[in-house]
Amino acid sequence: MQIPNLYSIYKESYKVSTDTRKIEKGSIFFALKGDNFNGNKFAEDALKNGAAYAIVDEKVSKTNANIILVDDVLKTLQDLAAYHRMKLNIPIISLTGSNGKTTTKELINAVLLKKYKTTATKGNLNNHIGVPLTLLSMTPETEIGIVEMGANHLKEIDFLCSIAQPDFGYITNFGKAHLEGFGSVEGVIKGKSELYNYLKINKKNVFVNANDTTQLEKSANINRITFGGSNANITISFVQANPFVQVKFEDTIIKSQLIGTYNYNNIAAALAIGTYFKVEKEDCINAIEQYIPSNNRSQIINKNTNKIILDAYNANPSSMKVALENLSALTDANKIAILGDMFELGQMALDEHQGIIDNLNKLSLKKVFLIGENFSNCSTSNKDVIVLKSYQEFERYFENINITNATILIKASRSMALERVLDLL
């Protein structure tokens, strides 16, 4: 089946599904394959559960006309999304970066929702499957699309741009993330800058943090809208973060419910994009002040006598460093960090974990717990740093201590699932 023909079917519902447990009635089911599953085996179940059609790349039925055989289901999904994007007469904003992508995307969406009907990436569905699904969730009612793009290798952002075809772009930052795939920080910069390359070649637009000299350098010769500094197109300045971030926007102090100085840039980007798209100032302010983080991302949780900063969604050396510095800068007296291993660092894993440990000596923290194989392979002479090889060891250690009246940072890579600490507290 040719993509234009498939598109005619898709337009009957503007719905696609990839999971038979979450079939939307009238949708097209795409039978994707992975290391541990084969969607082709569930094509007929999808139809029974309400899908109108199923797209497969293995023969599963000789009789059902609603099962459509293609060469490659994933490529068909991507081609359909790109075709749909061409038919959408709306601006698409794409963003990538090492840290803060999802929070920034949520803030941008919150601001733009004050004036427009938006469709944004759900959660962090930001890869070669998530980006097509995001685009295909956009309907004729959508006025602005917001597409988050993640990558851990070169050429991934370039490929995602070919599908999403963004009109506007934003890169949050360049940091020490996915070093195993990118090879080095230079590789990270090159990979993320593929968004800049696309925007430049296609004469599109980019939002740039004027306080980030690397972003200014990499976005040169692109039509850009700058924000942040006094010389920027849109002036937004940092006020304080103790613990919640406050920013100054057009002579107004905005009090957010986000912690960490690093969230200033995320807030500023959302305000800049809202201003560019002519969202009223008061609406921009309300959107930022009303936004409450979730999903283990910089959440403040009060539990018994402790104040917990739950930032256990993910971690890399860059985000871990700023989270610890932010904790250290708080005026709270009893500050404790519970940290877990960082992954996807390849040959640099030991050095990067040792770097985090070495930096602890410069910080004002009462106690630090380090959990995981990577941290346990490092060395420390700091008596206030407790190293435990596994979560189970930490759990046993924790049975004999009682933490009260403390401010506690919990941070680790996703697979450490360090939000489990909440139950211990």
PDB file of C-alpha atoms in Angstrom, residues 184-336:
ATOM      1  CA  SER A 184      32.643  12.472  23.958  1.00  0.00           C
ATOM      2  CA  VAL A 185      31.155  15.849  24.853  1.00  0.00           C
ATOM      3  CA  GLU A 186      32.282  17.019  21.402  1.00  0.00           C
ATOM      4  CA  GLY A 187      30.193  14.182  19.961  1.00  0.00           C
ATOM      5  CA  VAL A 188      27.210  15.321  22.051  1.00  0.00           C
ATOM      6  CA  ILE A 189      27.574  18.873  20.686  1.00  0.00           C
ATOM      7  CA  LYS A 190      27.840  17.616  17.122  1.00  0.00           C
ATOM      8  CA  GLY A 191      24.848  15.308  17.521  1.00  0.00           C
ATOM      9  CA  LYS A 192      22.522  17.817  19.157  1.00  0.00           C
ATOM     10  CA  SER A 193      23.611  20.539  16.700  1.00  0.00           C
ATOM     11  CA  GLU A 194      22.076  18.502  13.891  1.00  0.00           C
ATOM     12  CA  LEU A 195      18.904  20.408  14.815  1.00  0.00           C
ATOM     13  CA  TYR A 196      20.716  23.681  14.085  1.00  0.00           C
ATOM     14  CA  ASN A 197      21.969  22.275  10.782  1.00  0.00           C
ATOM     15  CA  TYR A 198      18.430  21.382   9.706  1.00  0.00           C
ATOM     16  CA  LEU A 199      17.049  24.799  10.663  1.00  0.00           C
ATOM     17  CA  LYS A 200      19.877  26.593   8.893  1.00  0.00           C
ATOM     18  CA  ILE A 201      19.594  24.622   5.643  1.00  0.00           C
ATOM     19  CA  ASN A 202      15.820  25.030   5.569  1.00  0.00           C
ATOM     20  CA  LYS A 203      15.898  28.727   6.543  1.00  0.00           C
ATOM     21  CA  LYS A 204      13.848  28.153   9.702  1.00  0.00           C
ATOM     22  CA  ASN A 205      14.020  29.763  13.150  1.00  0.00           C
ATOM     23  CA  VAL A 206      15.751  28.999  16.431  1.00  0.00           C
ATOM     24  CA  PHE A 207      15.328  30.151  20.038  1.00  0.00           C
ATOM     25  CA  VAL A 208      18.690  30.627  21.748  1.00  0.00           C
ATOM     26  CA  ASN A 209      19.673  31.231  25.357  1.00  0.00           C
ATOM     27  CA  ALA A 210      21.784  34.394  25.124  1.00  0.00           C
ATOM     28  CA  ASN A 211      23.655  33.412  28.304  1.00  0.00           C
ATOM     29  CA  ASP A 212      25.010  30.247  26.682  1.00  0.00           C
ATOM     30  CA  THR A 213      28.036  31.177  24.570  1.00  0.00           C
ATOM     31  CA  THR A 214      28.272  27.709  23.000  1.00  0.00           C
ATOM     32  CA  GLN A 215      24.650  27.871  21.819  1.00  0.00           C
ATOM     33  CA  LEU A 216      25.238  31.352  20.406  1.00  0.00           C
ATOM     34  CA  GLU A 217      28.285  30.094  18.548  1.00  0.00           C
ATOM     35  CA  LYS A 218      26.607  26.969  17.153  1.00  0.00           C
ATOM     36  CA  SER A 219      23.457  28.850  16.082  1.00  0.00           C
ATOM     37  CA  ALA A 220      25.299  31.590  14.177  1.00  0.00           C
ATOM     38  CA  ASN A 221      23.866  32.453  10.749  1.00  0.00           C
ATOM     39  CA  ILE A 222      20.423  31.072  11.611  1.00  0.00           C
ATOM     40  CA  ASN A 223      17.355  33.281  11.999  1.00  0.00           C
ATOM     41  CA  ARG A 224      17.287  33.333  15.789  1.00  0.00           C
ATOM     42  CA  ILE A 225      15.281  34.754  18.645  1.00  0.00           C
ATOM     43  CA  THR A 226      17.479  35.241  21.723  1.00  0.00           C
ATOM     44  CA  PHE A 227      16.353  35.392  25.329  1.00  0.00           C
ATOM     45  CA  GLY A 228      17.889  35.841  28.755  1.00  0.00           C
ATOM     46  CA  GLY A 229      20.597  38.495  28.838  1.00  0.00           C
ATOM     47  CA  SER A 230      20.157  42.264  28.709  1.00  0.00           C
ATOM     48  CA  ASN A 231      21.180  42.302  25.039  1.00  0.00           C
ATOM     49  CA  ALA A 232      18.720  39.555  24.087  1.00  0.00           C
ATOM     50  CA  ASN A 233      15.553  40.003  22.037  1.00  0.00           C
ATOM     51  CA  ILE A 234      13.500  38.970  25.081  1.00  0.00           C
ATOM     52  CA  THR A 235      14.906  39.930  28.514  1.00  0.00           C
ATOM     53  CA  ILE A 236      14.369  37.427  31.328  1.00  0.00           C
ATOM     54  CA  SER A 237      16.647  37.335  34.369  1.00  0.00           C
ATOM     55  CA  PHE A 238      17.295  35.009  37.286  1.00  0.00           C
ATOM     56  CA  VAL A 239      16.255  36.251  40.737  1.00  0.00           C
ATOM     57  CA  GLN A 240      16.791  33.373  43.165  1.00  0.00           C
ATOM     58  CA  ALA A 241      16.229  29.671  43.898  1.00  0.00           C
ATOM     59  CA  ASN A 242      15.760  28.916  47.583  1.00  0.00           C
ATOM     60  CA  PRO A 243      14.426  26.419  46.901  1.00  0.00           C
ATOM     61  CA  PHE A 244      11.915  27.563  44.241  1.00  0.00           C
ATOM     62  CA  VAL A 245      13.087  29.447  41.174  1.00  0.00           C
ATOM     63  CA  GLN A 246      12.057  33.061  40.732  1.00  0.00           C
ATOM     64  CA  VAL A 247      12.658  34.999  37.516  1.00  0.00           C
ATOM     65  CA  LYS A 248      12.134  38.574  36.433  1.00  0.00           C
ATOM     66  CA  PHE A 249      10.047  38.980  33.289  1.00  0.00           C
ATOM     67  CA  GLU A 250       9.095  42.436  32.021  1.00  0.00           C
ATOM     68  CA  ASP A 251       9.516  43.993  35.503  1.00  0.00           C
ATOM     69  CA  THR A 252       7.423  41.243  37.105  1.00  0.00           C
ATOM     70  CA  ILE A 253       8.791  38.637  39.525  1.00  0.00           C
ATOM     71  CA  ILE A 254       7.474  35.165  38.653  1.00  0.00           C
ATOM     72  CA  LYS A 255       7.464  32.627  41.496  1.00  0.00           C
ATOM     73  CA  SER A 256       7.621  29.133  40.070  1.00  0.00           C
ATOM     74  CA  GLN A 257       7.114  25.773  41.783  1.00  0.00           C
ATOM     75  CA  LEU A 258      10.347  24.424  40.277  1.00  0.00           C
ATOM     76  CA  ILE A 259      13.547  23.976  42.256  1.00  0.00           C
ATOM     77  CA  GLY A 260      17.145  24.364  41.104  1.00  0.00           C
ATOM     78  CA  THR A 261      18.883  27.251  39.391  1.00  0.00           C
ATOM     79  CA  TYR A 262      19.081  25.048  36.269  1.00  0.00           C
ATOM     80  CA  ASN A 263      15.306  25.404  35.858  1.00  0.00           C
ATOM     81  CA  TYR A 264      15.731  29.136  35.255  1.00  0.00           C
ATOM     82  CA  ASN A 265      16.778  28.396  31.665  1.00  0.00           C
ATOM     83  CA  ASN A 266      13.809  26.064  31.169  1.00  0.00           C
ATOM     84  CA  ILE A 267      11.384  28.711  32.429  1.00  0.00           C
ATOM     85  CA  ALA A 268      13.043  31.445  30.382  1.00  0.00           C
ATOM     86  CA  ALA A 269      12.746  29.397  27.184  1.00  0.00           C
ATOM     87  CA  ALA A 270       9.026  28.851  27.752  1.00  0.00           C
ATOM     88  CA  LEU A 271       8.448  32.550  28.443  1.00  0.00           C
ATOM     89  CA  ALA A 272      10.415  33.524  25.334  1.00  0.00           C
ATOM     90  CA  ILE A 273       8.485  31.155  23.098  1.00  0.00           C
ATOM     91  CA  GLY A 274       5.174  32.294  24.588  1.00  0.00           C
ATOM     92  CA  THR A 275       6.137  35.929  24.003  1.00  0.00           C
ATOM     93  CA  TYR A 276       7.126  35.213  20.396  1.00  0.00           C
ATOM     94  CA  PHE A 277       3.769  33.542  19.763  1.00  0.00           C
ATOM     95  CA  LYS A 278       1.971  36.532  21.328  1.00  0.00           C
ATOM     96  CA  VAL A 279       0.592  34.827  24.421  1.00  0.00           C
ATOM     97  CA  GLU A 280      -0.549  37.552  26.833  1.00  0.00           C
ATOM     98  CA  LYS A 281       1.978  38.424  29.531  1.00  0.00           C
ATOM     99  CA  GLU A 282      -0.402  37.542  32.389  1.00  0.00           C
ATOM    100  CA  ASP A 283      -1.154  34.188  30.781  1.00  0.00           C
ATOM    101  CA  CYS A 284       2.566  33.427  30.472  1.00  0.00           C
ATOM    102  CA  ILE A 285       3.083  34.266  34.134  1.00  0.00           C
ATOM    103  CA  ASN A 286       0.109  32.195  35.283  1.00  0.00           C
ATOM    104  CA  ALA A 287       1.236  29.195  33.228  1.00  0.00           C
ATOM    105  CA  ILE A 288       4.678  29.193  34.860  1.00  0.00           C
ATOM    106  CA  GLU A 289       3.392  29.782  38.385  1.00  0.00           C
ATOM    107  CA  GLN A 290       0.730  27.074  38.069  1.00  0.00           C
ATOM    108  CA  TYR A 291       3.058  24.395  36.670  1.00  0.00           C
ATOM    109  CA  ILE A 292       3.865  21.636  39.179  1.00  0.00           C
ATOM    110  CA  PRO A 293       6.528  19.052  38.217  1.00  0.00           C
ATOM    111  CA  SER A 294       5.711  15.347  38.348  1.00  0.00           C
ATOM    112  CA  ASN A 295       7.140  11.959  37.294  1.00  0.00           C
ATOM    113  CA  ASN A 296      10.093  12.077  39.727  1.00  0.00           C
ATOM    114  CA  ARG A 297      11.438  15.284  38.145  1.00  0.00           C
ATOM    115  CA  SER A 298      12.530  17.873  40.716  1.00  0.00           C
ATOM    116  CA  GLN A 299       9.479  17.190  42.861  1.00  0.00           C
ATOM    117  CA  ILE A 300       9.306  18.563  46.390  1.00  0.00           C
ATOM    118  CA  ILE A 301       7.754  16.008  48.733  1.00  0.00           C
ATOM    119  CA  ASN A 302       7.235  16.594  52.448  1.00  0.00           C
ATOM    120  CA  LYS A 303       7.370  13.287  54.297  1.00  0.00           C
ATOM    121  CA  ASN A 304       7.233  13.203  58.094  1.00  0.00           C
ATOM    122  CA  THR A 305       9.815  15.796  59.168  1.00  0.00           C
ATOM    123  CA  ASN A 306      11.866  15.639  55.961  1.00  0.00           C
ATOM    124  CA  LYS A 307      11.733  17.714  52.797  1.00  0.00           C
ATOM    125  CA  ILE A 308      12.606  15.526  49.814  1.00  0.00           C
ATOM    126  CA  ILE A 309      13.823  16.726  46.429  1.00  0.00           C
ATOM    127  CA  LEU A 310      12.877  13.774  44.245  1.00  0.00           C
ATOM    128  CA  ASP A 311      14.855  14.015  41.006  1.00  0.00           C
ATOM    129  CA  ALA A 312      15.141  10.302  40.288  1.00  0.00           C
ATOM    130  CA  TYR A 313      13.796  10.290  36.730  1.00  0.00           C
ATOM    131  CA  ASN A 314      17.285  10.261  35.226  1.00  0.00           C
ATOM    132  CA  ALA A 315      20.850  11.448  35.725  1.00  0.00           C
ATOM    133  CA  ASN A 316      24.096  12.151  33.914  1.00  0.00           C
ATOM    134  CA  PRO A 317      27.283  13.856  35.138  1.00  0.00           C
ATOM    135  CA  SER A 318      26.083  17.325  34.106  1.00  0.00           C
ATOM    136  CA  SER A 319      22.658  17.111  35.734  1.00  0.00           C
ATOM    137  CA  MET A 320      24.059  15.379  38.846  1.00  0.00           C
ATOM    138  CA  LYS A 321      26.625  18.146  39.338  1.00  0.00           C
ATOM    139  CA  VAL A 322      24.124  21.018  39.143  1.00  0.00           C
ATOM    140  CA  ALA A 323      21.595  19.195  41.338  1.00  0.00           C
ATOM    141  CA  LEU A 324      24.229  18.763  44.056  1.00  0.00           C
ATOM    142  CA  GLU A 325      25.403  22.367  43.744  1.00  0.00           C
ATOM    143  CA  ASN A 326      21.797  23.510  44.038  1.00  0.00           C
ATOM    144  CA  LEU A 327      21.317  21.414  47.200  1.00  0.00           C
ATOM    145  CA  SER A 328      24.527  22.805  48.674  1.00  0.00           C
ATOM    146  CA  ALA A 329      23.415  26.381  47.993  1.00  0.00           C
ATOM    147  CA  LEU A 330      20.145  26.007  49.925  1.00  0.00           C
ATOM    148  CA  THR A 331      20.042  27.684  53.332  1.00  0.00           C
ATOM    149  CA  ASP A 332      18.611  24.539  54.982  1.00  0.00           C
ATOM    150  CA  ALA A 333      20.795  23.209  57.796  1.00  0.00           C
ATOM    151  CA  ASN A 334      20.601  19.405  57.494  1.00  0.00           C
ATOM    152  CA  LYS A 335      21.273  18.579  53.814  1.00  0.00           C
ATOM    153  CA  ILE A 336      21.636  14.976  52.647  1.00  0.00           C
TER     154      ILE A 336
END
